[in-house]
Amino acid sequence: MIDTLRADESLSDQKDINVGVDDMELLLSYLEAMGVADKVSFDLSLARGLDYYSGLIFEVSPKASTQVGSIAAGGRYDGLVGMYGKQPVPCVGISFGVDRIFTLLAAQRKRAHLSLSTRRMSSSWPLEARSLAAIFWNV
C-alpha cells in the first residue's frame, strides 16, 4: 500500500498526505521489528468522529468476527492540549471499550487478569480511583 501511495503522482505534491505516508511507513517498520506486522492492517477509509485528531488514527478489533466492533481506538491529537494551555503538547491517546472487552471475555468464558494503574486527576481522585478499582475487582 505504501509503495502504491508513493507512486501516485497526484499525491506527490500533497505535503499532509506525504507526512501521513511517512508516519505509516515508520509505524510499519516498528511493527515488523516487533514481529507483529501480520496482525495489523491499514484502512485508508477509517475516520474517527472527532475533529481534533491531527495525524494517524487507529482502531483495535478482535481477531474473530464479532458483533462487538472495535474494542479500542485513538490517534494523534497534537492541538488538543494546547487549546487549554499556553504551550502546544504533542499527544497520542487511546481509549478502551471496557464493556466490549468484558463482553468478549464473557463470551469466551475466560476470567480477566487486569492490572489497573491510576493517576491523580483532582483532589477527589483517591476516592474515585478506589471506586474504579472496586468495579474491576468484582468482575
Short mmCIF file of C-alpha atoms in Angstrom, two decimals:
data_model
loop_
_atom_site.label_atom_id
_atom_site.label_comp_id
_atom_site.label_asym_id
_atom_site.label_seq_id
_atom_site.Cartn_x
_atom_site.Cartn_y
_atom_site.Cartn_z
CA MET A 1 0.00 0.00 0.00
CA ILE A 2 2.79 2.44 0.87
CA ASP A 3 4.51 1.87 -2.48
CA THR A 4 1.20 2.49 -4.27
CA LEU A 5 0.68 5.78 -2.41
CA ARG A 6 4.24 6.91 -3.12
CA ALA A 7 3.87 6.05 -6.84
CA ASP A 8 0.66 8.07 -7.23
CA GLU A 9 1.76 11.29 -8.96
CA SER A 10 -1.41 13.13 -7.95
CA LEU A 11 -0.33 12.78 -4.30
CA SER A 12 3.34 13.70 -4.73
CA ASP A 13 2.84 17.42 -4.03
CA GLN A 14 0.43 16.91 -1.10
CA LYS A 15 2.55 17.62 2.00
CA ASP A 16 -0.01 16.37 4.56
CA ILE A 17 -0.51 13.12 2.66
CA ASN A 18 3.24 12.56 2.35
CA VAL A 19 3.70 13.16 6.09
CA GLY A 20 0.94 10.60 6.74
CA VAL A 21 2.58 8.07 4.43
CA ASP A 22 5.91 8.66 6.19
CA ASP A 23 4.17 8.01 9.53
CA MET A 24 2.62 4.81 8.18
CA GLU A 25 5.99 3.64 6.88
CA LEU A 26 7.67 4.32 10.23
CA LEU A 27 4.88 2.52 12.10
CA LEU A 28 5.15 -0.45 9.74
CA SER A 29 8.92 -0.66 10.32
CA TYR A 30 8.29 -0.75 14.10
CA LEU A 31 5.62 -3.42 13.70
CA GLU A 32 7.96 -5.53 11.54
CA ALA A 33 10.77 -5.15 14.09
CA MET A 34 8.40 -6.36 16.81
CA GLY A 35 7.23 -9.28 14.66
CA VAL A 36 3.57 -8.25 14.65
CA ALA A 37 3.16 -6.61 11.23
CA ASP A 38 0.99 -9.51 10.06
CA LYS A 39 -1.54 -8.68 12.80
CA VAL A 40 -2.09 -5.10 11.58
CA SER A 41 -3.96 -3.81 8.56
CA PHE A 42 -4.17 -0.28 7.20
CA ASP A 43 -7.57 1.10 6.21
CA LEU A 44 -7.41 4.46 4.46
CA SER A 45 -11.18 4.86 4.76
CA LEU A 46 -11.13 4.84 8.58
CA ALA A 47 -12.48 8.07 10.05
CA ARG A 48 -12.93 8.99 13.70
CA GLY A 49 -15.84 11.23 14.63
CA LEU A 50 -13.74 13.83 16.42
CA ASP A 51 -12.07 16.68 14.56
CA TYR A 52 -9.15 17.19 16.96
CA TYR A 53 -7.10 14.32 15.53
CA SER A 54 -4.02 15.63 13.74
CA GLY A 55 -2.35 12.50 12.39
CA LEU A 56 -2.63 8.74 12.34
CA ILE A 57 -5.79 7.28 13.86
CA PHE A 58 -6.38 3.66 14.76
CA GLU A 59 -8.89 1.12 15.97
CA VAL A 60 -8.32 -2.21 17.67
CA SER A 61 -10.68 -5.02 16.71
CA PRO A 62 -10.84 -8.61 17.93
CA LYS A 63 -9.49 -11.32 15.62
CA ALA A 64 -12.76 -13.19 15.41
CA SER A 65 -15.65 -11.56 13.61
CA THR A 66 -18.00 -10.42 16.36
CA GLN A 67 -20.91 -8.08 16.87
CA VAL A 68 -18.80 -6.03 19.30
CA GLY A 69 -16.89 -3.93 16.77
CA SER A 70 -13.71 -2.16 17.83
CA ILE A 71 -12.55 -2.60 21.41
CA ALA A 72 -10.15 0.36 21.46
CA ALA A 73 -9.48 3.44 19.36
CA GLY A 74 -7.33 6.53 19.36
CA GLY A 75 -4.80 8.55 17.47
CA ARG A 76 -2.60 11.61 17.31
CA TYR A 77 -4.06 14.90 18.57
CA ASP A 78 -1.30 17.49 18.85
CA GLY A 79 -3.52 20.57 19.10
CA LEU A 80 -5.98 19.42 21.76
CA VAL A 81 -3.99 20.03 24.96
CA GLY A 82 -2.61 23.30 23.61
CA MET A 83 -6.17 24.62 23.32
CA TYR A 84 -6.30 24.67 27.13
CA GLY A 85 -2.77 25.88 27.87
CA LYS A 86 -0.04 28.15 26.61
CA GLN A 87 2.22 25.51 25.09
CA PRO A 88 1.49 23.08 22.27
CA VAL A 89 1.80 19.50 23.50
CA PRO A 90 2.24 16.56 21.09
CA CYS A 91 -0.11 13.78 22.17
CA VAL A 92 -1.19 10.27 21.28
CA GLY A 93 -4.04 8.61 23.10
CA ILE A 94 -6.21 5.54 23.17
CA SER A 95 -9.50 4.72 24.82
CA PHE A 96 -10.62 1.20 25.61
CA GLY A 97 -14.18 -0.07 25.39
CA VAL A 98 -14.12 -1.90 28.72
CA ASP A 99 -17.74 -3.07 28.33
CA ARG A 100 -16.91 -4.51 24.91
CA ILE A 101 -13.77 -6.22 26.20
CA PHE A 102 -15.67 -7.83 29.08
CA THR A 103 -18.44 -8.89 26.71
CA LEU A 104 -15.84 -10.72 24.61
CA LEU A 105 -14.23 -12.27 27.67
CA ALA A 106 -17.59 -13.45 28.98
CA ALA A 107 -18.36 -14.99 25.60
CA GLN A 108 -15.06 -16.86 25.77
CA ARG A 109 -15.72 -17.80 29.42
CA LYS A 110 -12.34 -16.55 30.49
CA ARG A 111 -11.64 -14.58 33.62
CA ALA A 112 -9.89 -11.28 33.01
CA HIS A 113 -6.46 -10.73 34.51
CA LEU A 114 -6.14 -6.99 34.72
CA SER A 115 -3.57 -4.54 36.04
CA LEU A 116 -5.05 -1.21 36.95
CA SER A 117 -2.94 1.92 37.17
CA THR A 118 -4.40 5.30 38.09
CA ARG A 119 -3.09 8.84 38.02
CA ARG A 120 -4.21 11.70 40.24
CA MET A 121 -6.52 13.97 38.26
CA SER A 122 -8.14 16.01 41.06
CA SER A 123 -8.25 16.33 44.84
CA SER A 124 -11.06 13.76 44.93
CA TRP A 125 -9.16 11.32 42.73
CA PRO A 126 -8.03 8.90 45.51
CA LEU A 127 -11.68 8.18 46.32
CA GLU A 128 -12.63 7.92 42.64
CA ALA A 129 -9.66 5.63 41.95
CA ARG A 130 -10.69 3.28 44.73
CA SER A 131 -14.26 3.18 43.42
CA LEU A 132 -12.96 2.38 39.95
CA ALA A 133 -10.67 -0.34 41.30
CA ALA A 134 -13.60 -1.89 43.19
CA ILE A 135 -15.54 -2.23 39.95
CA PHE A 136 -12.70 -4.21 38.39
CA TRP A 137 -12.12 -6.37 41.49
CA ASN A 138 -15.73 -7.52 41.36
CA VAL A 139 -15.63 -8.60 37.72
#
